[in-house]
Coordinates of C-alpha atoms and ligand atoms in Angstrom, one line a residue:
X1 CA -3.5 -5.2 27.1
X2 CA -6.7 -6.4 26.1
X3 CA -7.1 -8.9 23.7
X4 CA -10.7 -9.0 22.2
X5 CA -12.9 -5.9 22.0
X6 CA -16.1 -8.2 22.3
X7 CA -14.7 -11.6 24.4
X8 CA -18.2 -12.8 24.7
X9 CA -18.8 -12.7 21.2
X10 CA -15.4 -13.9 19.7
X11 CA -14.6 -16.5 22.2
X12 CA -17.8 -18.2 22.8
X13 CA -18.4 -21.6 22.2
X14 CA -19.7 -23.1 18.4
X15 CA -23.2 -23.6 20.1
X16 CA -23.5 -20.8 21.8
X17 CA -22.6 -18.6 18.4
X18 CA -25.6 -21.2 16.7
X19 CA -27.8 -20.0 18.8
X20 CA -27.3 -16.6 18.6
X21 CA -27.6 -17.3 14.8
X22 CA -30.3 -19.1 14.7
X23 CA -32.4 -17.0 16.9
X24 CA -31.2 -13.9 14.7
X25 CA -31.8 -15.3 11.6
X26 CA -35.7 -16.2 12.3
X27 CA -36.2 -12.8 13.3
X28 CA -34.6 -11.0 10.2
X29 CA -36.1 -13.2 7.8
X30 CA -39.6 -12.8 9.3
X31 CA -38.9 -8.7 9.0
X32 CA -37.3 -8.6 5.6
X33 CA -40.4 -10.8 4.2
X34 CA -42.8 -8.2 5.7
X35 CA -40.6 -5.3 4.7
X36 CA -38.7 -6.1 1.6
X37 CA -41.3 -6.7 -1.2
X38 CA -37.8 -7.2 -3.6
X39 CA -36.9 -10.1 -1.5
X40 CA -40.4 -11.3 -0.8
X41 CA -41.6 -11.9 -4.2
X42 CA -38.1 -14.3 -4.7
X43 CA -39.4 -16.1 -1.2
X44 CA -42.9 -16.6 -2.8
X45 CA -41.7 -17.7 -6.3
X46 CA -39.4 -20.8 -4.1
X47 CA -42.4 -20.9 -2.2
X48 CA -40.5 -20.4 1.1
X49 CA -42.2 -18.4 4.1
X50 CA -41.0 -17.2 7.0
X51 CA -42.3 -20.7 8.5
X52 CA -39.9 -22.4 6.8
X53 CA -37.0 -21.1 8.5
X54 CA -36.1 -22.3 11.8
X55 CA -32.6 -22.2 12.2
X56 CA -29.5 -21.6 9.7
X57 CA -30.0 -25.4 9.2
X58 CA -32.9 -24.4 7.3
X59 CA -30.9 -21.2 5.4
X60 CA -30.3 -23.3 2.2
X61 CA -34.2 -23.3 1.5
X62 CA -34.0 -19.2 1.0
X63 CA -33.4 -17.7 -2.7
X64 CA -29.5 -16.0 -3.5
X65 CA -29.0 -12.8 -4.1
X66 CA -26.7 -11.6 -6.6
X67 CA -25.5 -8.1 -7.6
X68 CA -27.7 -7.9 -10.6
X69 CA -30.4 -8.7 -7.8
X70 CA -28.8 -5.0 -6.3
X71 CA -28.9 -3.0 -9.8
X72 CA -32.3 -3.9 -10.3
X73 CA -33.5 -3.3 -7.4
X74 CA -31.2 0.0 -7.4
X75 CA -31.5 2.2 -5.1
X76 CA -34.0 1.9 -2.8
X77 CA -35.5 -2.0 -3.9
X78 CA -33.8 -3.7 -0.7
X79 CA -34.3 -1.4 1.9
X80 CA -35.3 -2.9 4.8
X81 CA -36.6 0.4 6.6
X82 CA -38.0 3.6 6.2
X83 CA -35.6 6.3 4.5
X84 CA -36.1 8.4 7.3
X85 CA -34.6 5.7 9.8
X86 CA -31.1 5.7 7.6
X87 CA -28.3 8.0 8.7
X88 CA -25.7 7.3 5.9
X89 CA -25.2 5.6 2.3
X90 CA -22.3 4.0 0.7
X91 CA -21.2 2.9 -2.7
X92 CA -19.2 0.0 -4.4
X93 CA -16.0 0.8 -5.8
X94 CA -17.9 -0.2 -9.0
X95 CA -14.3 -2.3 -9.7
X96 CA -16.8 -4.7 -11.8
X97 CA -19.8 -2.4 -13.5
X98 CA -22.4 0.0 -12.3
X99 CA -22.3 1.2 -8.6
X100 CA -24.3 -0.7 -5.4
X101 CA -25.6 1.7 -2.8
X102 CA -26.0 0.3 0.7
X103 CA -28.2 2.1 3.4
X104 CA -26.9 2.4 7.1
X105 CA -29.2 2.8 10.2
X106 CA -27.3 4.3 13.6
X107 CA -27.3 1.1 14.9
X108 CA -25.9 -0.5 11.5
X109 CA -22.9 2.3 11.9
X110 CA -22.6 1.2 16.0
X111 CA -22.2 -2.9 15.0
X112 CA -20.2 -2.3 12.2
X113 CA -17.7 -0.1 14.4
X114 CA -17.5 -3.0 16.5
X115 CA -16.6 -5.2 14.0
X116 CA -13.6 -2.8 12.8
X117 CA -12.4 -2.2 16.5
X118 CA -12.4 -6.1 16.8
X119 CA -10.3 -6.0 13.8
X120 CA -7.8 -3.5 15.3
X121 CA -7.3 -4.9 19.2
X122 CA -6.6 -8.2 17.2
X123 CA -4.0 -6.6 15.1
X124 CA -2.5 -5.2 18.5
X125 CA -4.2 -2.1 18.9
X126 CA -5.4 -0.3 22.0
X127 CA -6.3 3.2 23.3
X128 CA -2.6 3.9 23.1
X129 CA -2.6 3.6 19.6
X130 CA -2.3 6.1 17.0
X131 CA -4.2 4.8 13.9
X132 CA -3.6 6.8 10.6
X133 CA -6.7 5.7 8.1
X134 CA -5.4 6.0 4.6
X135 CA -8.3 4.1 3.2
X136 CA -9.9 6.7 1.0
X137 CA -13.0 8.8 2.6
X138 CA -16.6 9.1 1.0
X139 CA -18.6 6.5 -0.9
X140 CA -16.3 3.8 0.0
X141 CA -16.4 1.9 2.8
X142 CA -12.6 1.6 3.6
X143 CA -12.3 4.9 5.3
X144 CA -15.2 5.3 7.6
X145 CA -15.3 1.8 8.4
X146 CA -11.9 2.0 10.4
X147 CA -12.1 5.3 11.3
X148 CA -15.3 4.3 13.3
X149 CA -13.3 1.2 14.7
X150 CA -10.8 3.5 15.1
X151 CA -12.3 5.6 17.6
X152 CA -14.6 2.8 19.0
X153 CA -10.9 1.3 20.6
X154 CA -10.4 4.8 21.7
X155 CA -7.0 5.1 19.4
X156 CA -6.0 8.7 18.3
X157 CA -7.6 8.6 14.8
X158 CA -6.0 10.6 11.7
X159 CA -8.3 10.7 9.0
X160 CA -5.8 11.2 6.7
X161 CA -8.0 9.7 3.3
X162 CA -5.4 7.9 0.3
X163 CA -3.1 9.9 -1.7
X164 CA -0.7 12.9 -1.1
X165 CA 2.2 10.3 0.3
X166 CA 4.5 12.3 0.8
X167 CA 2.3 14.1 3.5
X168 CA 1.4 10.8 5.0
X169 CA 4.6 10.2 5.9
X170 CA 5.4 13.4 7.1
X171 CA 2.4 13.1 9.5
X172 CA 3.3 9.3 10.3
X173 CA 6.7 11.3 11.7
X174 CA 5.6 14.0 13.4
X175 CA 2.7 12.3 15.1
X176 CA 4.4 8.7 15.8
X177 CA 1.4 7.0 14.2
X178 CA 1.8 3.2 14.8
X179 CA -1.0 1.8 13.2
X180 CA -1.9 2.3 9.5
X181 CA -5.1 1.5 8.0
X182 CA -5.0 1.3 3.6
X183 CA -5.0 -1.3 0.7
X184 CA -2.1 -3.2 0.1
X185 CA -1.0 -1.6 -3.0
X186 CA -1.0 1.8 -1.4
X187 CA 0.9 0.4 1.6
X188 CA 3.5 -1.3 -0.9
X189 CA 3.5 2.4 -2.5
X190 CA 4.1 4.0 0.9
X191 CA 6.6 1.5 2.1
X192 CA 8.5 2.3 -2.2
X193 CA 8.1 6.3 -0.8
X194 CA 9.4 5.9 2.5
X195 CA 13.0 4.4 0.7
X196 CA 12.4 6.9 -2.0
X197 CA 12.7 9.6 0.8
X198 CA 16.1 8.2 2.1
X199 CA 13.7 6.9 5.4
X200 CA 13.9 3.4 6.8
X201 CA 11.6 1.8 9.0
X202 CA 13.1 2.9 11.7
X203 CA 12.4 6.4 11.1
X204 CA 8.9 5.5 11.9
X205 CA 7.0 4.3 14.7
X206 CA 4.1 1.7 12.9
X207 CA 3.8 -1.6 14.4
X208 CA 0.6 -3.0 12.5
X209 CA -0.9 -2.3 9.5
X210 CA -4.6 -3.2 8.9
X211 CA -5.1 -3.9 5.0
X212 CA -8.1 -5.2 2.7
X213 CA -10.5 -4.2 0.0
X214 CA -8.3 -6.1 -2.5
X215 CA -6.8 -9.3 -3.1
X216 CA -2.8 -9.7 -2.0
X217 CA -0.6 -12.8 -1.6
X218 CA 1.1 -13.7 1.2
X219 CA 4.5 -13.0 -0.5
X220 CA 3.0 -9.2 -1.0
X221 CA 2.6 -9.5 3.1
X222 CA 5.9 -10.4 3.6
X223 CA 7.3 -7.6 1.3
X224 CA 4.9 -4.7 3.1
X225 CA 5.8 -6.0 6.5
X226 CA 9.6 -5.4 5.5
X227 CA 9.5 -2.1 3.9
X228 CA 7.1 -0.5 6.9
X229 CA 9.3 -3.0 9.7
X230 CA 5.0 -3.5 10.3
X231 CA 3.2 -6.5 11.2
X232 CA 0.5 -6.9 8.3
X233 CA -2.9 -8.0 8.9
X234 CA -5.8 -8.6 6.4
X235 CA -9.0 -7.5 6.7
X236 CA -12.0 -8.3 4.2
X237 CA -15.5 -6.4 3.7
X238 CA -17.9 -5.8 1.0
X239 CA -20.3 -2.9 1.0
X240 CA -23.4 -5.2 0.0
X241 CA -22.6 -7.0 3.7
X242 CA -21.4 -3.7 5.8
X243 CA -17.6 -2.4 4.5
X244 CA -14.2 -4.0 6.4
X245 CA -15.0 -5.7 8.9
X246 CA -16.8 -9.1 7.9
X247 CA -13.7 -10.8 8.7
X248 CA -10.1 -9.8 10.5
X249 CA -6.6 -11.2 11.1
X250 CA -6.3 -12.4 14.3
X251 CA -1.8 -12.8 15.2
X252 CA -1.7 -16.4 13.8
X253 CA -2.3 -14.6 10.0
X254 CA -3.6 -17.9 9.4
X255 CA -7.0 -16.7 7.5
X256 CA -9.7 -14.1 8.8
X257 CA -12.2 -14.7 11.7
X258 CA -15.9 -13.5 10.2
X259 CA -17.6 -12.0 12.3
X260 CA -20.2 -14.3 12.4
X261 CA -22.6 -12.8 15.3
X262 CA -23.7 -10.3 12.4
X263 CA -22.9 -12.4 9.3
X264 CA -23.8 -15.7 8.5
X265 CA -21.2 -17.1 5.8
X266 CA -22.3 -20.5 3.8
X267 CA -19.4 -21.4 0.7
X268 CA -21.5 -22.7 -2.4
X269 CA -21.0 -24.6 -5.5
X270 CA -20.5 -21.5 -8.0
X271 CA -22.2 -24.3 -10.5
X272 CA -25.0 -25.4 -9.2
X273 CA -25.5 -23.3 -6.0
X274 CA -25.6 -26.3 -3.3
X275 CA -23.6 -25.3 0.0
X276 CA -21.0 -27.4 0.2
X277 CA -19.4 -28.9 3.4
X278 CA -16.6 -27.1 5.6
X279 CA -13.5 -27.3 4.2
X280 CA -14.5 -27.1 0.3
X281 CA -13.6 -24.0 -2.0
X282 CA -16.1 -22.4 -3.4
X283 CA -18.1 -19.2 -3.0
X284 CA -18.8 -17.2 0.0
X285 CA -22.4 -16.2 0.5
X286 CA -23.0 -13.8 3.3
X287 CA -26.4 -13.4 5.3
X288 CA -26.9 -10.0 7.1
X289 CA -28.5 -11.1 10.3
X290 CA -29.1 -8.2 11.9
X291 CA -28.8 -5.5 9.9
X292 CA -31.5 -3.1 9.5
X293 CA -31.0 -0.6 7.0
X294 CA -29.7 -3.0 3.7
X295 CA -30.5 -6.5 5.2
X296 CA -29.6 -9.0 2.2
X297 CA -29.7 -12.8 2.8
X298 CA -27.8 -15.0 0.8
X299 CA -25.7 -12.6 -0.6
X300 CA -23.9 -14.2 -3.4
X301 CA -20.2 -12.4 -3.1
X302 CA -18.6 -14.2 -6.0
X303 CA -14.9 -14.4 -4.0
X304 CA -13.9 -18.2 -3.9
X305 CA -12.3 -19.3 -0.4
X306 CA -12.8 -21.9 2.1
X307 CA -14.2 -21.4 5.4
X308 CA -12.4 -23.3 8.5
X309 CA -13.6 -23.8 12.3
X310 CA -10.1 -25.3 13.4
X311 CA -9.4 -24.1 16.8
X312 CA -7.3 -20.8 16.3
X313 CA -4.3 -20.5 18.6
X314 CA -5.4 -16.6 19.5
X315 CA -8.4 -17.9 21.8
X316 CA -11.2 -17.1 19.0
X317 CA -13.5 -19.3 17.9
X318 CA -15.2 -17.4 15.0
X319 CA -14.9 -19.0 11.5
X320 CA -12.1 -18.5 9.7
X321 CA -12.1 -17.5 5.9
X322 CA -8.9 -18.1 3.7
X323 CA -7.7 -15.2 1.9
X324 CA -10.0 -15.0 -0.9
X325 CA -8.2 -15.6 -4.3
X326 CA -10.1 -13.1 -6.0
X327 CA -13.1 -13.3 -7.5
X328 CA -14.8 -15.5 -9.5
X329 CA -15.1 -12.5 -11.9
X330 CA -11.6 -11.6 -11.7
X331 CA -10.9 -14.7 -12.9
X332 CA -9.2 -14.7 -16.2
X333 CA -9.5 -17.5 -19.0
X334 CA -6.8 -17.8 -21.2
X335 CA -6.7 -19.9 -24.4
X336 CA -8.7 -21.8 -21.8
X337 CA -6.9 -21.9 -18.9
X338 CA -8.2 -20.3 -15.7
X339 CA -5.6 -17.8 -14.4
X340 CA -5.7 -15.6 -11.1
X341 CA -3.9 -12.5 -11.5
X342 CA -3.0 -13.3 -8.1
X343 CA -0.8 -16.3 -9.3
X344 CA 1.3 -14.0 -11.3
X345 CA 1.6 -12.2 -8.1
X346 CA 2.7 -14.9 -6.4
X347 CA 5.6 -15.3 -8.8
X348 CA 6.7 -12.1 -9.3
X349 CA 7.8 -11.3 -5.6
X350 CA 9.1 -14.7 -5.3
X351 CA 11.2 -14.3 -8.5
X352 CA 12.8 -10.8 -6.5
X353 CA 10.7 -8.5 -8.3
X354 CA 8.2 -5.4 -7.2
X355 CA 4.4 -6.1 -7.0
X356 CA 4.1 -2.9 -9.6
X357 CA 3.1 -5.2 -12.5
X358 CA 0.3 -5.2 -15.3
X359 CA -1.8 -7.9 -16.6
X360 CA -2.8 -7.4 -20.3
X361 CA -5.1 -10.0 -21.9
X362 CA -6.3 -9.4 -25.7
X363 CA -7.4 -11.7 -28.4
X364 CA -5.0 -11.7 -31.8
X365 CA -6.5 -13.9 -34.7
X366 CA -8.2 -15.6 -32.6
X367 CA -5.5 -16.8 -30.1
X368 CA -5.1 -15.6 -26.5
X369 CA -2.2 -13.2 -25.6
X370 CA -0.8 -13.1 -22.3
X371 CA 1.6 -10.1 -21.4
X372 CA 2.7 -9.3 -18.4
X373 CA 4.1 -5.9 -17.9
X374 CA 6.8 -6.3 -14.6
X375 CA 8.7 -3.0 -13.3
X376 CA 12.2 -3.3 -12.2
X377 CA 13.4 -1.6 -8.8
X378 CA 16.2 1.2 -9.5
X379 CA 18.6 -1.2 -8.7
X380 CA 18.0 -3.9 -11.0
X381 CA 17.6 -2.0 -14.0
X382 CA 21.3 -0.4 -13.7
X383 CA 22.4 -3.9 -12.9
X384 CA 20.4 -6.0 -15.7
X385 CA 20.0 -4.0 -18.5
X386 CA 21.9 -6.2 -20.5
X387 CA 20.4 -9.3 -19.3
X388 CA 16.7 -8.2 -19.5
X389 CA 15.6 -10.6 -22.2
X390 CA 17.3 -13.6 -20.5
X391 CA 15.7 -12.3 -17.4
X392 CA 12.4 -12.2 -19.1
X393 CA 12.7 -15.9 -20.5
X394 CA 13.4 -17.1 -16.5
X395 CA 10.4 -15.0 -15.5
X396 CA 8.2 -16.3 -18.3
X397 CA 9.1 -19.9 -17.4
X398 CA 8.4 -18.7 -13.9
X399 CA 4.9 -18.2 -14.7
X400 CA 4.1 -21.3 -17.0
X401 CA 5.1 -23.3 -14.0
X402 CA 2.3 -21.3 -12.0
X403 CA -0.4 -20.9 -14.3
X404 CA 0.5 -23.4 -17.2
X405 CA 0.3 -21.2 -20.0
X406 CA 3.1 -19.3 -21.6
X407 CA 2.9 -15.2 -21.1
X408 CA 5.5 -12.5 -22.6
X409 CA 7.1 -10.8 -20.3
X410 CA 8.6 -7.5 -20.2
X411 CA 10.7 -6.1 -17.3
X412 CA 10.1 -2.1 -17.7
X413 CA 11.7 0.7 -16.4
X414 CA 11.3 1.4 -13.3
X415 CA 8.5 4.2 -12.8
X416 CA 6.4 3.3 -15.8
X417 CA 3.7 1.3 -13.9
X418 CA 0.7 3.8 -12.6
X419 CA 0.9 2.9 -8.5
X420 CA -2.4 2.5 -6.4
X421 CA -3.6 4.8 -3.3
X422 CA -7.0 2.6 -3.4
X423 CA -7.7 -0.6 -5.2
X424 CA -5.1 -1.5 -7.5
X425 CA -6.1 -1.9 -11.3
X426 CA -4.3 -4.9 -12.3
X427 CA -5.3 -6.4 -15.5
X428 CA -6.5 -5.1 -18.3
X429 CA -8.8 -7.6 -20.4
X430 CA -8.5 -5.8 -24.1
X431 CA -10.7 -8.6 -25.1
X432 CA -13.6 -7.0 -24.0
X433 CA -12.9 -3.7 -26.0
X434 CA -13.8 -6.5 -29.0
X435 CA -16.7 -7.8 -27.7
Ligands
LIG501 P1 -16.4 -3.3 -5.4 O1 -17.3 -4.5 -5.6 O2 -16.8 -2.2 -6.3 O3 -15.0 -3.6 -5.5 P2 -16.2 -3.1 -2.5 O4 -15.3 -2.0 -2.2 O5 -17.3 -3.3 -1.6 O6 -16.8 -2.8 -4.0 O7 -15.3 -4.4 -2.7 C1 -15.6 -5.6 -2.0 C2 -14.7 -6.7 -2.6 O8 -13.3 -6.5 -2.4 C3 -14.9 -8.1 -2.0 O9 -16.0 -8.7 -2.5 C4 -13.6 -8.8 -2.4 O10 -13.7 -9.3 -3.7 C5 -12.6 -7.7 -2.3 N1 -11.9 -7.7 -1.0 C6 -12.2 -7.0 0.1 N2 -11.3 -7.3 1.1 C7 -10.5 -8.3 0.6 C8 -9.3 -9.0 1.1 N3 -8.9 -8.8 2.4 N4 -8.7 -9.9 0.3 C9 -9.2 -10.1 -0.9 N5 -10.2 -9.4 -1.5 C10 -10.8 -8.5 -0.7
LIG502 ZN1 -7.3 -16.3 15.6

């Protein structure tokens, strides 16, 4: 079985990835200056040219871009080539505001197909394969992205879209798919429906599971890979850079290798914007180097991680990204106190309970309310009804020991959290309803 899709690329050496880099990133900053008046006129007000960049040692002298840079410039302000030249558009989710649109030559499509089929011989995949994409279809990236790897690695693809689970187990039966392709919150919800349908894992035939476009902990790993009897892989994308892809999980499911012949990933001080040294957290900025159709430097991504080029034990010597905590945006402050929703996370599966929980945040004369809104699994509602508000009081302790603030809990019946076939909606932030 092979184990890279593109050896040359993901195991050569540090300098001979520079160089491709560098001799990448000349070119596409000399093009987008010509060709991208949006990005030009920032260049000119730095007073950067083209000249000024030599090599990615000299990346730190170009301007950011951030996604109000993409709404103003919305939709055709970043293009970097004729309309005609494009072959396909995709959107943001639009989990934070307005949508992005992101234009894709052929050759755009081909690289970023690569990527994904990287992504799925790492995760174990081959042309044996049977991959079933549950990653929803049409303006977001999650779908096409590994159907395209999909196919690229020659697997039987089944374009099955999110949704209708019932059906995708059925099919995941009858066709002996074994790799699945979805968020993690729909895979936790197929894994719930599989039980649900008197199933176990051994009434199917997955062995991986490629999952991304959303934050999860590694405890939320460990849960999926149980319930599916799957080995779970991340993968991470934005649509601004590509879609899935940017960075996979290589067997060590130690953090993501980026693919960094066709991204260039820097971590910056949120702050102040200076790129900080390897091995700080901070934010990841990607640069498209050789994208044609939406070719944005210094992408400013707003998810905090830290980038790593220890040697990885699968042969790969691509960067590796940490699982992103979630982004700077999702961050939550409360009564001044920065919280991750995936903290909470974090202590609810550890604490024995479901991932099906709700964040709500709101603002009560004045003072910061935290509630957290925690389903209980069939079973432990028949067994702890009438413990529930001693359980709650543990669970709530739980959490101030995480997060160092003081939430209320409440363990719910079970059923009574909305599940997610895309991108989970964890937290709702009522505080901004007041604003
Ligand atoms: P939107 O910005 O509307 O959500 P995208 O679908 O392009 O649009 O989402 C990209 C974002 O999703 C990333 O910037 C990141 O915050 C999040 N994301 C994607 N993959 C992962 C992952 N594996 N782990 C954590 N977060 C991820
Ligand atoms: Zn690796």
């Amino acid at each position: 079985m092979t184990k890279f899709f593109q050896p040359e690329i993901e195991t050569a050496s540090r300098e001979e990835i520079r160089a491709i880099q560098n001799e990448k990133l000349v070119k596409q900053v000399k093009h987008v200056y010509e060709n991208v008046k949006y990005y030009r006129d920032l260049m000119d007000e730095k007073g950067v040219t083209p000249d000024d960049i030599k090599s990615v040692d000299d990346i730190y002298k170009l301007p950011f871009l951030t996604k109000a840079d993409l709404r103003e410039a919305y939709p055709y302000g970043l293009l970097g080539t004729d309309l005609k030249n494009c072959v396909r558009i995709h959107a943001t989710s639009g989990t934070t505001g307005k949508r992005v649109v992101a234009f894709y030559t052929q050759n755009d499509i081909e690289l970023w197909d690569d990527c994904c089929a990287r992504a799925i011989i790492a995760a174990g995949g081959s042309s044996e394969d049977i991959c079933q994409v549950a990653y929803g279809y049409g303006l977001f990236t999650g779908g096409m992205g590994l159907h395209g790897g999909s196919q690229k690695v020659g697997c039987l693809t089944l374009p099955m879209s999110s949704g209708n689970t019932e059906r995708q187990i059925e099919f995941m039966q009858d066709l002996h798919s074994t790799i699945i392709c979805c968020t993690p919150s729909y895979a936790a919800y197929i894994g719930e429906t599989l039980k649900e349908m008197g199933l176990t894992p051994d009434d199917i035939d997955l062995k991986a599971g490629i999952f991304g476009a959303e934050p999860w902990t590694e405890e939320m790993r460990r849960d999926i890979e149980k319930s599916l009897g799957i080995k779970a892989y991340d993968i991470y994308g934005l649509t601004e850079s590509t879609g899935p892809g940017v960075a996979f999980e290589c067997e060590a499911q130690t953090g993501m290798h980026i693919n960094e012949d066709h991204f260039y990933a820097e971590i910056i001080d949120p702050e102040t914007g200076e790129v900080l040294p390897e091995g700080s957290k901070g934010e990841l900025v990607f640069t498209n180097l050789d994208k044609e159709g939406f070719p944005l430097l210094r992408y400013r991504t707003r998810d905090i991680c830290v980038l790593s080029t220890e040697k990885c034990s699968c042969g790969r010597t691509l960067i590796k990204m940490a699982k992103p905590m979630g982004r700077s945006d999702d961050m939550l402050i409360i009564r001044g106190v920065n919280v991750f929703p995936s903290q909470i996370e974090t202590v609810l599966i550890k604490e024995g309970y479901s991932p099906n929980y709700l964040i709500e945040v709101d603002r009560i004369k004045n003072n910061d309310t935290l509630d957290v809104y925690v389903e209980l699994s069939p079973e432990q509602f028949s067994d702890t009804v009438k413990d529930i508000s001693k359980n709650e009081k543990s669970l709530a302790d739980a959490i101030i020991q995480m997060v160092g603030i003081k939430p209320k809990v409440h363990l719910v019946a079970p059923k009574t959290i909305k599940r997610s076939e895309g991108k989970a909606v964890r937290v709702i932030d009522k505080r901004k309803l007041h604003d």
